């Protein structure tokens, strides 16, 4: 792996059976640890810019059904972890790089912190 495709973040699914990871060039990949099968999360949708492949934070929903990721265009898209299809439009509101994003346990609320000092939920 070259430095231009270095790992930028990763997260284990709540059941510990999968890993969602991102590299600088390849975007988000979901790997089943036991079967070693991989699924690439599409980042080339109409509402995504081509540079938005890099991801700075990944988080699973508590039920393991969804994944959110913090992208350099200051948005947080949500994907179905099984089908890898987008779930709604990306969350927005930040004015600078999103440093981390997560999903609150026992709810479906996403929370994010960015370099602009904003904590959004």
Short mmCIF file of N, CA and C in Angstrom, two decimals, residues 43-108:
data_model
loop_
_atom_site.label_atom_id
_atom_site.label_comp_id
_atom_site.label_asym_id
_atom_site.label_seq_id
_atom_site.Cartn_x
_atom_site.Cartn_y
_atom_site.Cartn_z
N UNK A 43 -19.11 5.82 -3.79
CA UNK A 43 -18.98 7.24 -3.43
C UNK A 43 -19.16 8.12 -4.65
N UNK A 44 -19.51 7.54 -5.78
CA UNK A 44 -19.65 8.30 -7.01
C UNK A 44 -21.08 8.66 -7.34
N UNK A 45 -21.97 8.67 -6.35
CA UNK A 45 -23.36 9.02 -6.61
C UNK A 45 -23.47 10.46 -7.08
N UNK A 46 -24.59 10.80 -7.65
CA UNK A 46 -24.80 12.14 -8.22
C UNK A 46 -24.55 13.25 -7.22
N UNK A 47 -24.87 13.01 -5.96
CA UNK A 47 -24.68 14.07 -4.97
C UNK A 47 -23.29 14.08 -4.36
N UNK A 48 -22.42 13.16 -4.75
CA UNK A 48 -21.05 13.11 -4.23
C UNK A 48 -20.09 13.74 -5.23
N UNK A 49 -19.17 14.49 -4.75
CA UNK A 49 -18.09 15.01 -5.60
C UNK A 49 -17.01 13.94 -5.71
N UNK A 50 -16.26 13.97 -6.78
CA UNK A 50 -15.27 12.91 -7.00
C UNK A 50 -14.18 12.91 -5.93
N UNK A 51 -13.87 14.05 -5.31
CA UNK A 51 -12.81 14.07 -4.30
C UNK A 51 -13.30 13.54 -2.97
N UNK A 52 -14.58 13.24 -2.85
CA UNK A 52 -15.14 12.84 -1.56
C UNK A 52 -14.89 11.37 -1.23
N UNK A 53 -13.99 10.72 -1.92
CA UNK A 53 -13.68 9.33 -1.61
C UNK A 53 -13.00 9.20 -0.25
N UNK A 54 -12.13 10.12 0.08
CA UNK A 54 -11.42 10.05 1.36
C UNK A 54 -12.40 10.24 2.50
N UNK A 55 -12.23 9.47 3.52
CA UNK A 55 -13.13 9.50 4.66
C UNK A 55 -12.29 9.68 5.92
N UNK A 56 -12.73 10.54 6.82
CA UNK A 56 -11.96 10.83 8.02
C UNK A 56 -12.49 10.14 9.27
N UNK A 57 -13.70 9.62 9.20
CA UNK A 57 -14.29 8.93 10.34
C UNK A 57 -15.40 8.03 9.84
N UNK A 58 -15.50 6.85 10.42
CA UNK A 58 -16.57 5.90 10.08
C UNK A 58 -17.21 5.46 11.38
N UNK A 59 -18.53 5.29 11.34
CA UNK A 59 -19.24 4.78 12.52
C UNK A 59 -20.39 3.90 12.09
N UNK A 60 -20.62 2.83 12.84
CA UNK A 60 -21.74 1.92 12.61
C UNK A 60 -22.90 2.33 13.49
N UNK A 61 -24.12 2.09 13.02
CA UNK A 61 -25.29 2.26 13.88
C UNK A 61 -25.27 1.13 14.91
N UNK A 62 -25.91 1.34 16.07
CA UNK A 62 -25.89 0.30 17.10
C UNK A 62 -26.43 -1.05 16.64
N UNK A 63 -27.36 -1.06 15.69
CA UNK A 63 -27.90 -2.33 15.18
C UNK A 63 -27.06 -2.92 14.05
N UNK A 64 -26.02 -2.21 13.62
CA UNK A 64 -25.13 -2.70 12.56
C UNK A 64 -25.71 -2.60 11.17
N UNK A 65 -26.84 -1.93 11.01
CA UNK A 65 -27.49 -1.86 9.71
C UNK A 65 -27.05 -0.68 8.86
N UNK A 66 -26.47 0.34 9.48
CA UNK A 66 -26.06 1.54 8.73
C UNK A 66 -24.65 1.94 9.10
N UNK A 67 -24.04 2.67 8.17
CA UNK A 67 -22.70 3.24 8.37
C UNK A 67 -22.76 4.71 7.99
N UNK A 68 -22.12 5.55 8.79
CA UNK A 68 -21.94 6.95 8.39
C UNK A 68 -20.45 7.21 8.26
N UNK A 69 -20.12 8.21 7.45
CA UNK A 69 -18.71 8.56 7.28
C UNK A 69 -18.57 10.07 7.12
N UNK A 70 -17.48 10.59 7.63
CA UNK A 70 -17.19 12.03 7.54
C UNK A 70 -16.32 12.27 6.31
N UNK A 71 -16.81 13.09 5.39
CA UNK A 71 -16.11 13.33 4.12
C UNK A 71 -15.53 14.74 4.05
N UNK A 72 -14.55 14.94 3.17
CA UNK A 72 -13.88 16.24 3.09
C UNK A 72 -14.74 17.37 2.51
N UNK A 73 -15.94 17.04 2.01
CA UNK A 73 -16.82 18.12 1.53
C UNK A 73 -17.75 18.61 2.65
N UNK A 74 -17.39 18.26 3.91
CA UNK A 74 -18.10 18.69 5.12
C UNK A 74 -19.47 18.05 5.25
N UNK A 75 -19.67 16.89 4.65
CA UNK A 75 -20.94 16.17 4.76
C UNK A 75 -20.72 14.80 5.39
N UNK A 76 -21.84 14.21 5.84
CA UNK A 76 -21.82 12.89 6.44
C UNK A 76 -22.90 12.05 5.77
N UNK A 77 -22.54 11.26 4.77
CA UNK A 77 -23.52 10.37 4.16
C UNK A 77 -23.77 9.15 5.04
N UNK A 78 -24.92 8.54 4.82
CA UNK A 78 -25.31 7.32 5.53
C UNK A 78 -25.58 6.25 4.48
N UNK A 79 -25.09 5.03 4.74
CA UNK A 79 -25.29 3.91 3.82
C UNK A 79 -25.88 2.72 4.55
N UNK A 80 -26.65 1.93 3.81
CA UNK A 80 -27.09 0.65 4.32
C UNK A 80 -25.86 -0.26 4.30
N UNK A 81 -25.53 -0.87 5.42
CA UNK A 81 -24.29 -1.66 5.52
C UNK A 81 -24.34 -2.96 4.72
N UNK A 82 -25.54 -3.45 4.41
CA UNK A 82 -25.66 -4.69 3.65
C UNK A 82 -25.68 -4.42 2.15
N UNK A 83 -26.55 -3.53 1.73
CA UNK A 83 -26.69 -3.26 0.29
C UNK A 83 -25.68 -2.22 -0.21
N UNK A 84 -25.12 -1.44 0.67
CA UNK A 84 -24.23 -0.29 0.41
C UNK A 84 -24.93 0.82 -0.37
N UNK A 85 -26.26 0.82 -0.38
CA UNK A 85 -27.01 1.91 -1.01
C UNK A 85 -27.11 3.09 -0.05
N UNK A 86 -27.13 4.32 -0.58
CA UNK A 86 -27.28 5.49 0.29
C UNK A 86 -28.64 5.47 1.00
N UNK A 87 -28.65 5.97 2.22
CA UNK A 87 -29.88 6.13 2.99
C UNK A 87 -30.13 7.63 3.10
N UNK A 88 -31.02 8.15 2.29
CA UNK A 88 -31.30 9.58 2.31
C UNK A 88 -30.15 10.40 1.76
N UNK A 89 -30.27 11.70 1.96
CA UNK A 89 -29.21 12.63 1.54
C UNK A 89 -28.20 12.79 2.67
N UNK A 90 -26.97 13.19 2.35
CA UNK A 90 -25.96 13.38 3.39
C UNK A 90 -26.36 14.48 4.38
N UNK A 91 -25.92 14.30 5.62
CA UNK A 91 -26.09 15.34 6.64
C UNK A 91 -25.10 16.44 6.34
N UNK A 92 -25.47 17.69 6.58
CA UNK A 92 -24.59 18.82 6.35
C UNK A 92 -24.63 19.79 7.51
N UNK A 93 -24.03 20.93 7.33
CA UNK A 93 -24.07 21.98 8.35
C UNK A 93 -22.71 22.44 8.83
N UNK A 94 -21.68 21.64 8.61
CA UNK A 94 -20.35 22.07 9.04
C UNK A 94 -19.74 23.01 8.01
N UNK A 95 -18.84 23.86 8.49
CA UNK A 95 -18.17 24.84 7.62
C UNK A 95 -16.68 24.54 7.48
N UNK A 96 -16.24 23.44 8.07
CA UNK A 96 -14.83 23.05 8.01
C UNK A 96 -14.75 21.53 8.13
N UNK A 97 -13.55 21.00 8.06
CA UNK A 97 -13.29 19.57 8.07
C UNK A 97 -13.94 18.89 9.27
N UNK A 98 -14.68 17.81 9.02
CA UNK A 98 -15.29 17.02 10.08
C UNK A 98 -14.23 16.09 10.64
N UNK A 99 -13.97 16.20 11.93
CA UNK A 99 -12.92 15.42 12.56
C UNK A 99 -13.40 14.03 12.97
N UNK A 100 -14.65 13.94 13.43
CA UNK A 100 -15.19 12.66 13.84
C UNK A 100 -16.71 12.69 13.76
N UNK A 101 -17.28 11.52 13.57
CA UNK A 101 -18.74 11.38 13.52
C UNK A 101 -19.10 10.05 14.14
N UNK A 102 -20.24 10.01 14.79
CA UNK A 102 -20.69 8.78 15.43
C UNK A 102 -22.20 8.73 15.47
N UNK A 103 -22.72 7.57 15.84
CA UNK A 103 -24.16 7.40 16.00
C UNK A 103 -24.42 7.11 17.46
N UNK A 104 -25.29 7.87 18.03
CA UNK A 104 -25.60 7.76 19.45
C UNK A 104 -26.23 6.40 19.76
N UNK A 105 -25.73 5.70 20.79
CA UNK A 105 -26.32 4.40 21.15
C UNK A 105 -27.80 4.55 21.49
N UNK A 106 -28.56 3.51 21.20
CA UNK A 106 -30.00 3.45 21.49
C UNK A 106 -30.80 4.53 20.76
N UNK A 107 -30.27 5.04 19.65
CA UNK A 107 -31.02 6.01 18.85
C UNK A 107 -30.51 5.96 17.42
N UNK A 108 -31.07 6.78 16.59
CA UNK A 108 -30.59 6.87 15.21
C UNK A 108 -29.97 8.24 14.95
#
